[in-house]
Amino acid sequence: MNDWQPKILAILCTWCSYAGADLAGVSRIQYPPNIRVVKVPCSGRVDPLFIMKSLQSGYDGILVSGCHPGDCHYMSGNFVARRRFAVLKPLLEFIGIEPDRVQFSWVSAGEGERFAQVVTKVTEDVKKLGPAKRLVKQV
Amino acid sequence: MNIQQELRDAARKLLAEGGVDQIIGWSSGSLPMSSTPLFAATKEEADDLIFDATCGSNLTVYFTKDRRQIARDGKKSGVVVKGCDARSIVLNLKENQIKRDDVVIIGVPCDGIIDRSKVEDKTGGREVLEFSDNGKNISVKGRGFDIDIPRTEVLSDSCISCVHPDAGMSDIFIGEPRGEQKTKDQYLSVEQFEELSAEERWERTKQEYSKCIRCYACRNVCPSCYCNECFVDQNDPQWIGKTLDLSDTIIFHVIRNLHVAGRCVECGSCERACPMDIRLLLLNRKVAKEVAERFGMETGVDPDAKPAMSDFREGEKQDFIMG
Amino acid sequence: MIRLEKDGFKNFIEELIAEYAVFAPVMKDGKHMFGNISSVEDIDSSRLNTEMSPKEIFFPHSEVLFEYDEDGIRVADGEKKPIAVWGMRGCDARSLRMLDKVFGGDGERPDNIKFEDPYWERRYGDSLIFSVACNEPLSTCFCNWFDSGPHDSAGADIFVVDIGDAFLMDAVSGKGEEFLKGLSGSGKASEKDKKKAAVIAEEAVSLLGKKTDLGELNDKLKGLFHKPIWDSVSAKCVNCGACSFTCSTCHCFDIQDESRKGRGKRVRIWDACMFPIFTKEASGHNPRSLSKERVRQRVMHKYSYFVDNHGEFLCTGCGRCISVCPVNLDIREVIREVLAS
């Protein structure tokens, strides 16, 4: 499985992390091409159902990224999101989903370099885990 | 005077003088070891009220969802609540599902609720025809058996680790409060499960939830689950499949758990309602543990506190965020 | 009537398994239900009624009707062997006859529409049902209300009575007769055996609760559609599907398409009139938006509409809905309330 490439869904808030990804691009910073990006208005928009659905439809990893605490364009969206993830992540681990499958980060619009690092780290982590099997729906 | 009589007297008085239209409580069920919700509108009906270890259903559910027909706006209802049920009332008041003026809260001290499926295990599936409870043991009789079982062995999981057996918020309290129960191992079952390997946890999860038949009894008896349209019932777009596909079933239960995160009072109604005896509460209790540890909150205990998931503190622990 | 010694039961089941896909009561994850067995040890007869009804053998919760991909459409194959069910109760055997009126080709309907459901037919059509008489009915049993009883053989191919040291078997249908002819290791039941069975049957009947006469039920219900009785009847119902899903006669279903990237399947799943979405229309309007309307539908379908269409109640009195209901909404009390109104 050496040439196996994971598929990773990156759900990015439009104000910070998506702009951070943009900056990484225009700065020509290299990062693994394994992510598929979905832009959301705010990390507070991310319903845990999005994450479960993505795992179900076969994504090997999921990255959710928003503005740093205190930087939210909508003042408190990422604080609310943080509470949600604080419960979702342990719960997913509790039922037996590998901890590294679903990851969260804060990346600002100025952190192109950091965005690349985050994506590299997530991709490496998921590569170590191998293809997702649990929760994947067979149709 | 015993609790039952005191309860009936209080209900009669409320109906006669308290301007209350109905008392929502329990009466004896049609089966041994069962109770059934009672909506008493007259003094005579109030005489059927009971409270014992079979009164498991959380009656707050009749204030929410389309069951608002029963406890609808402008109709004043008295409701009999155990400690956990009272927490549901507090939550629903905070979430504007109940108007304080529409409800008279009648608290009762709870010694724990009997889990029928645990009793069935003890009798080897033989039918219980007679049941009695002396506070320490229950005794069950049927054809060819007559056994005494220590209460602790047949109590609902939710009751074994219960901290708040008395109604925290009540207008009338019947009987002697039991006081807060200090159980050191409040989250013992969760901790034991956490110690298993990820593979083992996943196997157990699969085994447990493969029993689910998607009847939604867990959701429908839950007073915290009152969406007008549940996400599993949405079909445009349809979020999750409705077949017995295991991933769909697990997602339903995980998301339901997250929807009641910081809102679940751990009354155990879901678990007792489940026709397949799925140990549903384990996930709820995991979430409750996280909410307690991270946010220092317990649902429905502080009437002024916002539900955990609608609130935040800026400097909160964020160990799960990538460094 | 044939007598099969209990010593020979293992042999009997093995012979059955050789020819049939055999289903019998088993204990699966702590729940008593029907399962496909591979040996006599799998059978668990510790409880009288299985917690899930045997309708799921013939009408499973999720049934793939067909699958498709770029190469075309495929209908899943049926089971290779015909189905035999050991240990069904009389009520459940009768429930299959009722379902056969809906799904089978021979259903008698006033509108004379004949429809045969191939998925039902290929399982039920050549199945062999052994119904085992109930010697100790439960307090939730009310089969006597429907002019049946714990030793009713209706609906079975072969009717079995457990007389302690042996099983007495009697052919009820032609299929059953054929089977018993070829059965090895059995003898004829003696007069003494038959007497013993009769005594057991009498005792079993005496254990049932008092019968309620349902003669006027359909007529009563017809006049009650718009009456306020449904407010009180439905008050405690929380609208879950536990009763419908454990019911041996509830048969409403929904069709779901599950697809992904060029392939998919169409699945038939159980549905229940208790769910708000059951009648929700594309416009968003729901003709049965209230709980009482849905409870009324369930009662009406069982005790009125089905009677009009098929000449019998869509209920066998198995009592599963009573023992499973989270709020103890006892259908017997509902019927009594309707009759008393």
GROMACS .gro file of N, CA and C in nm, chain B residues 145-234:
model
  270
  284PHE      N    1  -4.149  -1.980   4.012
  284PHE     CA    2  -4.039  -1.911   4.080
  284PHE      C    3  -4.091  -1.803   4.174
  285ASP      N    4  -4.014  -1.780   4.276
  285ASP     CA    5  -4.046  -1.679   4.376
  285ASP      C    6  -3.912  -1.635   4.431
  286ILE      N    7  -3.859  -1.526   4.380
  286ILE     CA    8  -3.722  -1.491   4.419
  286ILE      C    9  -3.712  -1.349   4.472
  287ASP      N   10  -3.618  -1.332   4.563
  287ASP     CA   11  -3.584  -1.199   4.614
  287ASP      C   12  -3.454  -1.156   4.547
  288ILE      N   13  -3.452  -1.033   4.500
  288ILE     CA   14  -3.330  -0.983   4.436
  288ILE      C   15  -3.293  -0.851   4.503
  289PRO      N   16  -3.165  -0.835   4.541
  289PRO     CA   17  -3.124  -0.704   4.595
  289PRO      C   18  -3.152  -0.596   4.492
  290ARG      N   19  -3.208  -0.486   4.538
  290ARG     CA   20  -3.244  -0.377   4.447
  290ARG      C   21  -3.127  -0.331   4.360
  291THR      N   22  -3.008  -0.328   4.423
  291THR     CA   23  -2.892  -0.275   4.352
  291THR      C   24  -2.863  -0.354   4.225
  292GLU      N   25  -2.909  -0.480   4.220
  292GLU     CA   26  -2.878  -0.561   4.102
  292GLU      C   27  -2.974  -0.537   3.986
  293VAL      N   28  -3.087  -0.477   4.016
  293VAL     CA   29  -3.185  -0.458   3.907
  293VAL      C   30  -3.219  -0.310   3.883
  294LEU      N   31  -3.145  -0.221   3.950
  294LEU     CA   32  -3.170  -0.079   3.924
  294LEU      C   33  -3.119  -0.041   3.785
  295SER      N   34  -3.182   0.058   3.726
  295SER     CA   35  -3.135   0.110   3.598
  295SER      C   36  -2.991   0.161   3.615
  296ASP      N   37  -2.914   0.149   3.508
  296ASP     CA   38  -2.777   0.201   3.512
  296ASP      C   39  -2.775   0.348   3.552
  297SER      N   40  -2.875   0.422   3.502
  297SER     CA   41  -2.878   0.565   3.531
  297SER      C   42  -2.895   0.591   3.680
  298CYS      N   43  -2.961   0.499   3.750
  298CYS     CA   44  -2.991   0.520   3.891
  298CYS      C   45  -2.876   0.480   3.982
  299ILE      N   46  -2.797   0.382   3.937
  299ILE     CA   47  -2.688   0.333   4.020
  299ILE      C   48  -2.590   0.446   4.051
  300SER      N   49  -2.565   0.529   3.950
  300SER     CA   50  -2.467   0.636   3.970
  300SER      C   51  -2.534   0.772   3.988
  301CYS      N   52  -2.662   0.770   4.024
  301CYS     CA   53  -2.736   0.896   4.035
  301CYS      C   54  -2.683   0.982   4.149
  302VAL      N   55  -2.666   1.112   4.120
  302VAL     CA   56  -2.616   1.205   4.221
  302VAL      C   57  -2.729   1.289   4.279
  303HIS      N   58  -2.829   1.318   4.195
  303HIS     CA   59  -2.937   1.408   4.238
  303HIS      C   60  -3.071   1.336   4.239
  304PRO      N   61  -3.100   1.257   4.343
  304PRO     CA   62  -3.227   1.183   4.344
  304PRO      C   63  -3.349   1.271   4.373
  305ASP      N   64  -3.328   1.387   4.434
  305ASP     CA   65  -3.441   1.475   4.466
  305ASP      C   66  -3.457   1.582   4.360
  306ALA      N   67  -3.582   1.624   4.344
  306ALA     CA   68  -3.607   1.733   4.251
  306ALA      C   69  -3.538   1.858   4.303
  307GLY      N   70  -3.447   1.913   4.223
  307GLY     CA   71  -3.375   2.033   4.265
  307GLY      C   72  -3.466   2.154   4.262
  308MET      N   73  -3.555   2.158   4.164
  308MET     CA   74  -3.650   2.269   4.157
  308MET      C   75  -3.789   2.210   4.175
  309SER      N   76  -3.858   2.256   4.277
  309SER     CA   77  -3.995   2.207   4.294
  309SER      C   78  -4.079   2.310   4.367
  310ASP      N   79  -4.209   2.309   4.340
  310ASP     CA   80  -4.300   2.397   4.411
  310ASP      C   81  -4.352   2.327   4.537
  311ILE      N   82  -4.368   2.196   4.523
  311ILE     CA   83  -4.413   2.116   4.637
  311ILE      C   84  -4.319   1.997   4.643
  312PHE      N   85  -4.272   1.960   4.759
  312PHE     CA   86  -4.191   1.839   4.768
  312PHE      C   87  -4.262   1.739   4.858
  313ILE      N   88  -4.279   1.620   4.807
  313ILE     CA   89  -4.350   1.517   4.882
  313ILE      C   90  -4.247   1.425   4.947
  314GLY      N   91  -4.264   1.398   5.076
  314GLY     CA   92  -4.173   1.304   5.143
  314GLY      C   93  -4.043   1.370   5.186
  315GLU      N   94  -3.952   1.287   5.232
  315GLU     CA   95  -3.824   1.336   5.283
  315GLU      C   96  -3.719   1.337   5.171
  316PRO      N   97  -3.653   1.450   5.149
  316PRO     CA   98  -3.546   1.451   5.048
  316PRO      C   99  -3.435   1.353   5.088
  317ARG      N  100  -3.376   1.289   4.988
  317ARG     CA  101  -3.269   1.193   5.019
  317ARG      C  102  -3.134   1.263   5.025
  318GLY      N  103  -3.129   1.381   4.972
  318GLY     CA  104  -3.001   1.453   4.973
  318GLY      C  105  -2.914   1.408   4.858
  319GLU      N  106  -2.811   1.490   4.832
  319GLU     CA  107  -2.721   1.459   4.721
  319GLU      C  108  -2.644   1.330   4.750
  320GLN      N  109  -2.634   1.244   4.652
  320GLN     CA  110  -2.563   1.117   4.671
  320GLN      C  111  -2.421   1.134   4.619
  321LYS      N  112  -2.327   1.113   4.709
  321LYS     CA  113  -2.188   1.125   4.665
  321LYS      C  114  -2.140   0.989   4.617
  322THR      N  115  -2.141   0.971   4.488
  322THR     CA  116  -2.085   0.845   4.438
  322THR      C  117  -1.950   0.876   4.376
  323LYS      N  118  -1.849   0.807   4.425
  323LYS     CA  119  -1.714   0.835   4.377
  323LYS      C  120  -1.699   0.792   4.231
  324ASP      N  121  -1.764   0.679   4.201
  324ASP     CA  122  -1.746   0.624   4.067
  324ASP      C  123  -1.864   0.660   3.977
  325GLN      N  124  -1.893   0.790   3.972
  325GLN     CA  125  -2.007   0.835   3.892
  325GLN      C  126  -1.995   0.791   3.747
  326TYR      N  127  -1.874   0.790   3.696
  326TYR     CA  128  -1.856   0.757   3.555
  326TYR      C  129  -1.779   0.626   3.537
  327LEU      N  130  -1.799   0.535   3.631
  327LEU     CA  131  -1.725   0.409   3.630
  327LEU      C  132  -1.740   0.333   3.498
  328SER      N  133  -1.865   0.320   3.451
  328SER     CA  134  -1.888   0.242   3.329
  328SER      C  135  -1.815   0.305   3.211
  329VAL      N  136  -1.811   0.439   3.210
  329VAL     CA  137  -1.742   0.509   3.102
  329VAL      C  138  -1.592   0.484   3.110
  330GLU      N  139  -1.540   0.494   3.232
  330GLU     CA  140  -1.396   0.475   3.249
  330GLU      C  141  -1.353   0.333   3.212
  331GLN      N  142  -1.436   0.237   3.250
  331GLN     CA  143  -1.402   0.099   3.214
  331GLN      C  144  -1.397   0.081   3.063
  332PHE      N  145  -1.490   0.144   2.995
  332PHE     CA  146  -1.496   0.133   2.849
  332PHE      C  147  -1.377   0.204   2.785
  333GLU      N  148  -1.340   0.317   2.844
  333GLU     CA  149  -1.227   0.395   2.789
  333GLU      C  150  -1.097   0.316   2.793
  334GLU      N  151  -1.088   0.225   2.891
  334GLU     CA  152  -0.963   0.150   2.906
  334GLU      C  153  -0.943   0.045   2.797
  335LEU      N  154  -1.049   0.010   2.727
  335LEU     CA  155  -1.036  -0.089   2.620
  335LEU      C  156  -0.959  -0.030   2.503
  336SER      N  157  -0.906  -0.117   2.418
  336SER     CA  158  -0.836  -0.068   2.300
  336SER      C  159  -0.938  -0.015   2.200
  337ALA      N  160  -0.890   0.066   2.105
  337ALA     CA  161  -0.980   0.124   2.005
  337ALA      C  162  -1.053   0.014   1.928
  338GLU      N  163  -0.980  -0.094   1.896
  338GLU     CA  164  -1.041  -0.205   1.821
  338GLU      C  165  -1.157  -0.264   1.901
  339GLU      N  166  -1.127  -0.287   2.029
  339GLU     CA  167  -1.228  -0.350   2.113
  339GLU      C  168  -1.350  -0.259   2.130
  340ARG      N  169  -1.322  -0.129   2.148
  340ARG     CA  170  -1.434  -0.034   2.163
  340ARG      C  171  -1.520  -0.035   2.038
  341TRP      N  172  -1.454  -0.040   1.922
  341TRP     CA  173  -1.529  -0.040   1.797
  341TRP      C  174  -1.612  -0.168   1.784
  342GLU      N  175  -1.552  -0.281   1.821
  342GLU     CA  176  -1.626  -0.408   1.814
  342GLU      C  177  -1.749  -0.404   1.904
  343ARG      N  178  -1.731  -0.353   2.025
  343ARG     CA  179  -1.842  -0.344   2.119
  343ARG      C  180  -1.951  -0.250   2.066
  344THR      N  181  -1.907  -0.138   2.011
  344THR     CA  182  -2.003  -0.042   1.957
  344THR      C  183  -2.084  -0.107   1.846
  345LYS      N  184  -2.013  -0.179   1.759
  345LYS     CA  185  -2.083  -0.245   1.648
  345LYS      C  186  -2.184  -0.346   1.700
  346GLN      N  187  -2.139  -0.426   1.797
  346GLN     CA  188  -2.224  -0.531   1.851
  346GLN      C  189  -2.350  -0.472   1.913
  347GLU      N  190  -2.330  -0.365   1.990
  347GLU     CA  191  -2.443  -0.304   2.060
  347GLU      C  192  -2.542  -0.242   1.961
  348TYR      N  193  -2.490  -0.165   1.867
  348TYR     CA  194  -2.581  -0.090   1.781
  348TYR      C  195  -2.635  -0.173   1.664
  349SER      N  196  -2.578  -0.291   1.642
  349SER     CA  197  -2.637  -0.375   1.537
  349SER      C  198  -2.772  -0.430   1.583
  350LYS      N  199  -2.801  -0.417   1.712
  350LYS     CA  200  -2.931  -0.462   1.761
  350LYS      C  201  -3.043  -0.364   1.725
  351CYS      N  202  -3.005  -0.239   1.698
  351CYS     CA  203  -3.105  -0.133   1.679
  351CYS      C  204  -3.199  -0.164   1.563
  352ILE      N  205  -3.329  -0.143   1.586
  352ILE     CA  206  -3.427  -0.164   1.480
  352ILE      C  207  -3.484  -0.031   1.428
  353ARG      N  208  -3.425   0.079   1.473
  353ARG     CA  209  -3.463   0.212   1.426
  353ARG      C  210  -3.610   0.244   1.454
  354CYS      N  211  -3.657   0.208   1.573
  354CYS     CA  212  -3.796   0.239   1.609
  354CYS      C  213  -3.805   0.378   1.669
  355TYR      N  214  -3.690   0.436   1.705
  355TYR     CA  215  -3.682   0.570   1.761
  355TYR      C  216  -3.753   0.587   1.894
  356ALA      N  217  -3.770   0.477   1.967
  356ALA     CA  218  -3.829   0.488   2.101
  356ALA      C  219  -3.738   0.573   2.191
  357CYS      N  220  -3.606   0.556   2.174
  357CYS     CA  221  -3.510   0.632   2.256
  357CYS      C  222  -3.530   0.782   2.237
  358ARG      N  223  -3.545   0.821   2.112
  358ARG     CA  224  -3.562   0.961   2.080
  358ARG      C  225  -3.696   1.012   2.129
  359ASN      N  226  -3.800   0.934   2.110
  359ASN     CA  227  -3.934   0.983   2.139
  359ASN      C  228  -3.969   0.991   2.287
  360VAL      N  229  -3.900   0.914   2.371
  360VAL     CA  230  -3.928   0.928   2.513
  360VAL      C  231  -3.839   1.035   2.577
  361CYS      N  232  -3.750   1.091   2.497
  361CYS     CA  233  -3.650   1.184   2.552
  361CYS      C  234  -3.706   1.326   2.558
  362PRO      N  235  -3.711   1.387   2.676
  362PRO     CA  236  -3.764   1.523   2.688
  362PRO      C  237  -3.668   1.627   2.629
  363SER      N  238  -3.544   1.589   2.606
  363SER     CA  239  -3.450   1.684   2.546
  363SER      C  240  -3.454   1.679   2.394
  364CYS      N  241  -3.517   1.576   2.339
  364CYS     CA  242  -3.524   1.556   2.194
  364CYS      C  243  -3.657   1.609   2.143
  365TYR      N  244  -3.664   1.739   2.123
  365TYR     CA  245  -3.796   1.789   2.086
  365TYR      C  246  -3.801   1.864   1.952
  366CYS      N  247  -3.702   1.844   1.867
  366CYS     CA  248  -3.705   1.911   1.737
  366CYS      C  249  -3.838   1.882   1.667
  367ASN      N  250  -3.890   1.983   1.601
  367ASN     CA  251  -4.013   1.961   1.526
  367ASN      C  252  -3.992   1.855   1.420
  368GLU      N  253  -3.874   1.860   1.360
  368GLU     CA  254  -3.842   1.755   1.264
  368GLU      C  255  -3.702   1.706   1.293
  369CYS      N  256  -3.693   1.580   1.330
  369CYS     CA  257  -3.563   1.521   1.365
  369CYS      C  258  -3.477   1.509   1.238
  370PHE      N  259  -3.346   1.515   1.256
  370PHE     CA  260  -3.259   1.509   1.137
  370PHE      C  261  -3.273   1.376   1.062
  371VAL      N  262  -3.311   1.269   1.131
  371VAL     CA  263  -3.331   1.144   1.057
  371VAL      C  264  -3.458   1.146   0.975
  372ASP      N  265  -3.550   1.235   1.010
  372ASP     CA  266  -3.676   1.242   0.937
  372ASP      C  267  -3.669   1.339   0.820
  373GLN      N  268  -3.559   1.413   0.811
  373GLN     CA  269  -3.546   1.507   0.700
  373GLN      C  270  -3.513   1.428   0.574
   0.00000   0.00000   0.00000
